[in-house]
PDB file of C-alpha atoms in Angstrom:
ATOM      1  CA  UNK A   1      30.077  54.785  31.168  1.00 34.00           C
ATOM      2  CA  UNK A   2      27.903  52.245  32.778  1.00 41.00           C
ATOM      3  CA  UNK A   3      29.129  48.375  33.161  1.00 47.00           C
ATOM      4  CA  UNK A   4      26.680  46.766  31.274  1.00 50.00           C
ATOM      5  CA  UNK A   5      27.301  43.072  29.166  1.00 49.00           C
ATOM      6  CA  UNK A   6      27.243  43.983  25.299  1.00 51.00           C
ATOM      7  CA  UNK A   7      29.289  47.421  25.959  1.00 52.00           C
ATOM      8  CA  UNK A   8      32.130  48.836  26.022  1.00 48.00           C
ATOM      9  CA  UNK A   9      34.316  48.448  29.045  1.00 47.00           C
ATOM     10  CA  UNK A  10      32.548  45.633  30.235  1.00 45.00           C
ATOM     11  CA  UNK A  11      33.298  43.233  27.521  1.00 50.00           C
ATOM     12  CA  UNK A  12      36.860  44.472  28.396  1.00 56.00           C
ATOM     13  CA  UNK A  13      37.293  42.865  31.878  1.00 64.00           C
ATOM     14  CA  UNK A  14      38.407  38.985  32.126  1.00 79.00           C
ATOM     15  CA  UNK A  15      34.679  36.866  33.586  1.00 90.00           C
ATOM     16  CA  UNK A  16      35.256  34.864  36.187  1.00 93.00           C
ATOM     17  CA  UNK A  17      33.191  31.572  37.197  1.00 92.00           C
ATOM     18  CA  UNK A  18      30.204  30.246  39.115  1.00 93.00           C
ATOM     19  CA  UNK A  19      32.763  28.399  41.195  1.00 93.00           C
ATOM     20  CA  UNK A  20      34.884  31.532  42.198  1.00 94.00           C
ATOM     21  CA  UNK A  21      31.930  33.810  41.870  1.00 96.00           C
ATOM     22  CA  UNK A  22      30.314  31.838  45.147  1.00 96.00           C
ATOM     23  CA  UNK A  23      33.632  31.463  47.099  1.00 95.00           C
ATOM     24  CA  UNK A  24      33.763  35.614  47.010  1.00 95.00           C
ATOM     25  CA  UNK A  25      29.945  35.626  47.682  1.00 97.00           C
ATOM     26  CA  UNK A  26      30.532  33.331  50.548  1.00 97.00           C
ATOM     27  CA  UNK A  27      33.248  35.503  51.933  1.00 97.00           C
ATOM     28  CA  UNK A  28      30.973  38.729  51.648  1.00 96.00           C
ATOM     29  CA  UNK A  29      28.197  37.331  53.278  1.00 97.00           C
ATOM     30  CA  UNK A  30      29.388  35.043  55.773  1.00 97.00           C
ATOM     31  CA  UNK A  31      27.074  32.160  54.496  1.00 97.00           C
ATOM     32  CA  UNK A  32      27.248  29.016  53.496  1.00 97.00           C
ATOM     33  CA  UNK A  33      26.563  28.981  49.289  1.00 96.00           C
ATOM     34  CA  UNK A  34      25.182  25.297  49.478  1.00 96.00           C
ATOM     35  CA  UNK A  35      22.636  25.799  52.155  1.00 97.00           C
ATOM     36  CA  UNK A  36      21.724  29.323  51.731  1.00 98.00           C
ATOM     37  CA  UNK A  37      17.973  29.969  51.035  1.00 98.00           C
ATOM     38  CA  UNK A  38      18.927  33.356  48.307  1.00 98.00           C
ATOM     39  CA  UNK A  39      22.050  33.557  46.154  1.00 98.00           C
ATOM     40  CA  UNK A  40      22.523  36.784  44.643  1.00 97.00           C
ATOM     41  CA  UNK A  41      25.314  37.261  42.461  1.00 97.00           C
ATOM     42  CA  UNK A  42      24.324  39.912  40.272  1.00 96.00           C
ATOM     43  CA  UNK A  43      26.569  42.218  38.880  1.00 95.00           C
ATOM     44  CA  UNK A  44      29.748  40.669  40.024  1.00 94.00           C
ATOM     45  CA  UNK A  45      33.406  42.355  38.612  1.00 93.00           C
ATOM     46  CA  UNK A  46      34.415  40.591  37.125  1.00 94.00           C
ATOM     47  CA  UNK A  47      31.002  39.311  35.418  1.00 97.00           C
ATOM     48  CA  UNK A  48      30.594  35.530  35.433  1.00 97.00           C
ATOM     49  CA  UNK A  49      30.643  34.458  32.008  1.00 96.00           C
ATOM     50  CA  UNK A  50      29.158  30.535  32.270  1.00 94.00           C
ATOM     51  CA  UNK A  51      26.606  28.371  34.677  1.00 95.00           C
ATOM     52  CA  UNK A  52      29.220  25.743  35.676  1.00 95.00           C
ATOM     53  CA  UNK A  53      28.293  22.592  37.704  1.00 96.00           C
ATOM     54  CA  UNK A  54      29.053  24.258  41.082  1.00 95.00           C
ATOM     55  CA  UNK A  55      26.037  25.523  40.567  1.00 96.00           C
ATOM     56  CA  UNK A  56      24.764  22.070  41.678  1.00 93.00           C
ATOM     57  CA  UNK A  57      26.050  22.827  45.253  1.00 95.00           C
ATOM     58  CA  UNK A  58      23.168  25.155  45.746  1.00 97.00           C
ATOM     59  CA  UNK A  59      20.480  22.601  47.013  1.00 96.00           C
ATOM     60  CA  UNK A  60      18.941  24.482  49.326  1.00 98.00           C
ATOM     61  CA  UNK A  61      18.400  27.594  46.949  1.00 98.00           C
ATOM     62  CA  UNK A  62      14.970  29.193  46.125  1.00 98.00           C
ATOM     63  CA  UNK A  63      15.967  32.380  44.727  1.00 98.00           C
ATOM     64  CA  UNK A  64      19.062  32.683  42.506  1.00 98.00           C
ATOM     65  CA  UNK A  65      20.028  36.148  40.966  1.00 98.00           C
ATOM     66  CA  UNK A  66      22.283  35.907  38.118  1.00 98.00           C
ATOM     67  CA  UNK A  67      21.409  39.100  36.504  1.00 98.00           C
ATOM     68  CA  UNK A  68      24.200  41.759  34.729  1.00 97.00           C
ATOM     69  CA  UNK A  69      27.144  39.639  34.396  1.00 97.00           C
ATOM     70  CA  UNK A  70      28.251  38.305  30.222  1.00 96.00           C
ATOM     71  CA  UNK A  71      26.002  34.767  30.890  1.00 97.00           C
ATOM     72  CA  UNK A  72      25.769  33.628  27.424  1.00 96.00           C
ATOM     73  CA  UNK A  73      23.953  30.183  28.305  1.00 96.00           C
ATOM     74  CA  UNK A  74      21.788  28.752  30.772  1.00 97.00           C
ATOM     75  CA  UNK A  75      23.288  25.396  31.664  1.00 96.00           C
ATOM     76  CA  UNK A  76      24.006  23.381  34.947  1.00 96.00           C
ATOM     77  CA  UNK A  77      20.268  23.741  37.290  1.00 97.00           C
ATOM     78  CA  UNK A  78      20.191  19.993  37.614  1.00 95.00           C
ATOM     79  CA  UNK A  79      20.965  20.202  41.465  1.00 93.00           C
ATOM     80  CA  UNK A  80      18.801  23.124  42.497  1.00 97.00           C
ATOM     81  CA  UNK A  81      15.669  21.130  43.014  1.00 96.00           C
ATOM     82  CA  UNK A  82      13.877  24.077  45.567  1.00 98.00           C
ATOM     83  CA  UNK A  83      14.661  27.200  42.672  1.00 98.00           C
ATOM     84  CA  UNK A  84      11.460  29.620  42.222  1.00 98.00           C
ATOM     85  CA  UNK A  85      12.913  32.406  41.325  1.00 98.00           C
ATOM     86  CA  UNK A  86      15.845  32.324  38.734  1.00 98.00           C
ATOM     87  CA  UNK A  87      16.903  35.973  37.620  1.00 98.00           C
ATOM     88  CA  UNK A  88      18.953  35.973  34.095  1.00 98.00           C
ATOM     89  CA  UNK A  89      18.713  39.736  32.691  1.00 98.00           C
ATOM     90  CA  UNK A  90      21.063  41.732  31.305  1.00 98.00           C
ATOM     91  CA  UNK A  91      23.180  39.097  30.392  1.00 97.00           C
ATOM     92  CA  UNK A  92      23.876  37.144  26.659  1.00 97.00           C
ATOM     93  CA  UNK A  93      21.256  34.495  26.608  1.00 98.00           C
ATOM     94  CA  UNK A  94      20.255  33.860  23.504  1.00 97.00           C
ATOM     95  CA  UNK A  95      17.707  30.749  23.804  1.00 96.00           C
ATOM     96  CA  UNK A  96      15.916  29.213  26.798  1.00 96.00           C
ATOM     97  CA  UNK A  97      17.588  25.830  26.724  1.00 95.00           C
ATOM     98  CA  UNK A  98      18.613  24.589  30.002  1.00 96.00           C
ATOM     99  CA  UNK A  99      15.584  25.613  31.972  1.00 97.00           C
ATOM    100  CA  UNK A 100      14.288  21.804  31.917  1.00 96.00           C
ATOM    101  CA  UNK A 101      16.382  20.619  35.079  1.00 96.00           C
ATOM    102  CA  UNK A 102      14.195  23.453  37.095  1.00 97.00           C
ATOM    103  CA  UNK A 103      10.335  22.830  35.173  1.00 96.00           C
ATOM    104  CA  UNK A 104       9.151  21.296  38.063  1.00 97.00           C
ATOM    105  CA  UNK A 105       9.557  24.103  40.842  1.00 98.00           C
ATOM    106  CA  UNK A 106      10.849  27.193  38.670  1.00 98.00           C
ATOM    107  CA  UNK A 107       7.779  29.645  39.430  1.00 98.00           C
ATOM    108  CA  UNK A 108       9.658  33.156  37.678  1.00 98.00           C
ATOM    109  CA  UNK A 109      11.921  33.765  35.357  1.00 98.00           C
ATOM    110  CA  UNK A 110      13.450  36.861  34.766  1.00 98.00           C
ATOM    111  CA  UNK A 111      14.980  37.407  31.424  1.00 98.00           C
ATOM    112  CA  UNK A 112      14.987  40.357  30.143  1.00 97.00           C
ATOM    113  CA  UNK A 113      17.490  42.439  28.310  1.00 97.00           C
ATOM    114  CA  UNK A 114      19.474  39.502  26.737  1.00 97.00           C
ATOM    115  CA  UNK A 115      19.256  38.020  22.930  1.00 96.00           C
ATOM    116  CA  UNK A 116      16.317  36.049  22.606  1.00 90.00           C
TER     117      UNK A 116
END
């Protein structure tokens, strides 16, 4: 069965954070989460389940890829003042509150496959 937020096994597996979600991201890539350019922390096992405020760490980020994980709010953009590209699908959004911290430079959205 796929891994996908709303079934099955999925739902199953204990989420982690933003917080530990970037220290293992960090690790795999060999960057540096709060100057790197492109986050991508899609599909993470286990799925990150909430936008805490280490997201603010990520200054420097244009491109953040959230996608696939059991995100059921968008919350905690206030410090990424260079984001253009902020990728939520397949997660369990179910409004678009949150986005005003980004207005200013957020240039796509991606947002498909959740509740709204």
């Amino acid at each position: 069965r796929p891994l996908r937020p709303g079934t099955g096994v999925y739902n199953e597996i204990k989420g982690t954070n933003e917080r530990e979600a970037l220290k293992v991201w960090e690790e795999e890539t060999g960057q540096r989460a709060a100057t790197a350019e492109e986050v991508k922390l899609f599909g993470r096992i286990p799925p990150i389940e909430k936008m805490d405020a280490s997201l603010s760490s990520l200054s420097s980020c244009r491109v953040l890829s959230l996608s696939t994980n059991t995100i059921s709010q968008i919350a905690n953009l206030s410090g990424l003042n260079r984001l253009e590209i902020l990728s939520l699908g397949r997660n369990s959004i179910k409004n678009l509150g949150g986005l005003d911290a980004v207005a200013d430079t957020l240039q796509q959205l991606w947002i498909s496959y959740n509740y709204i």
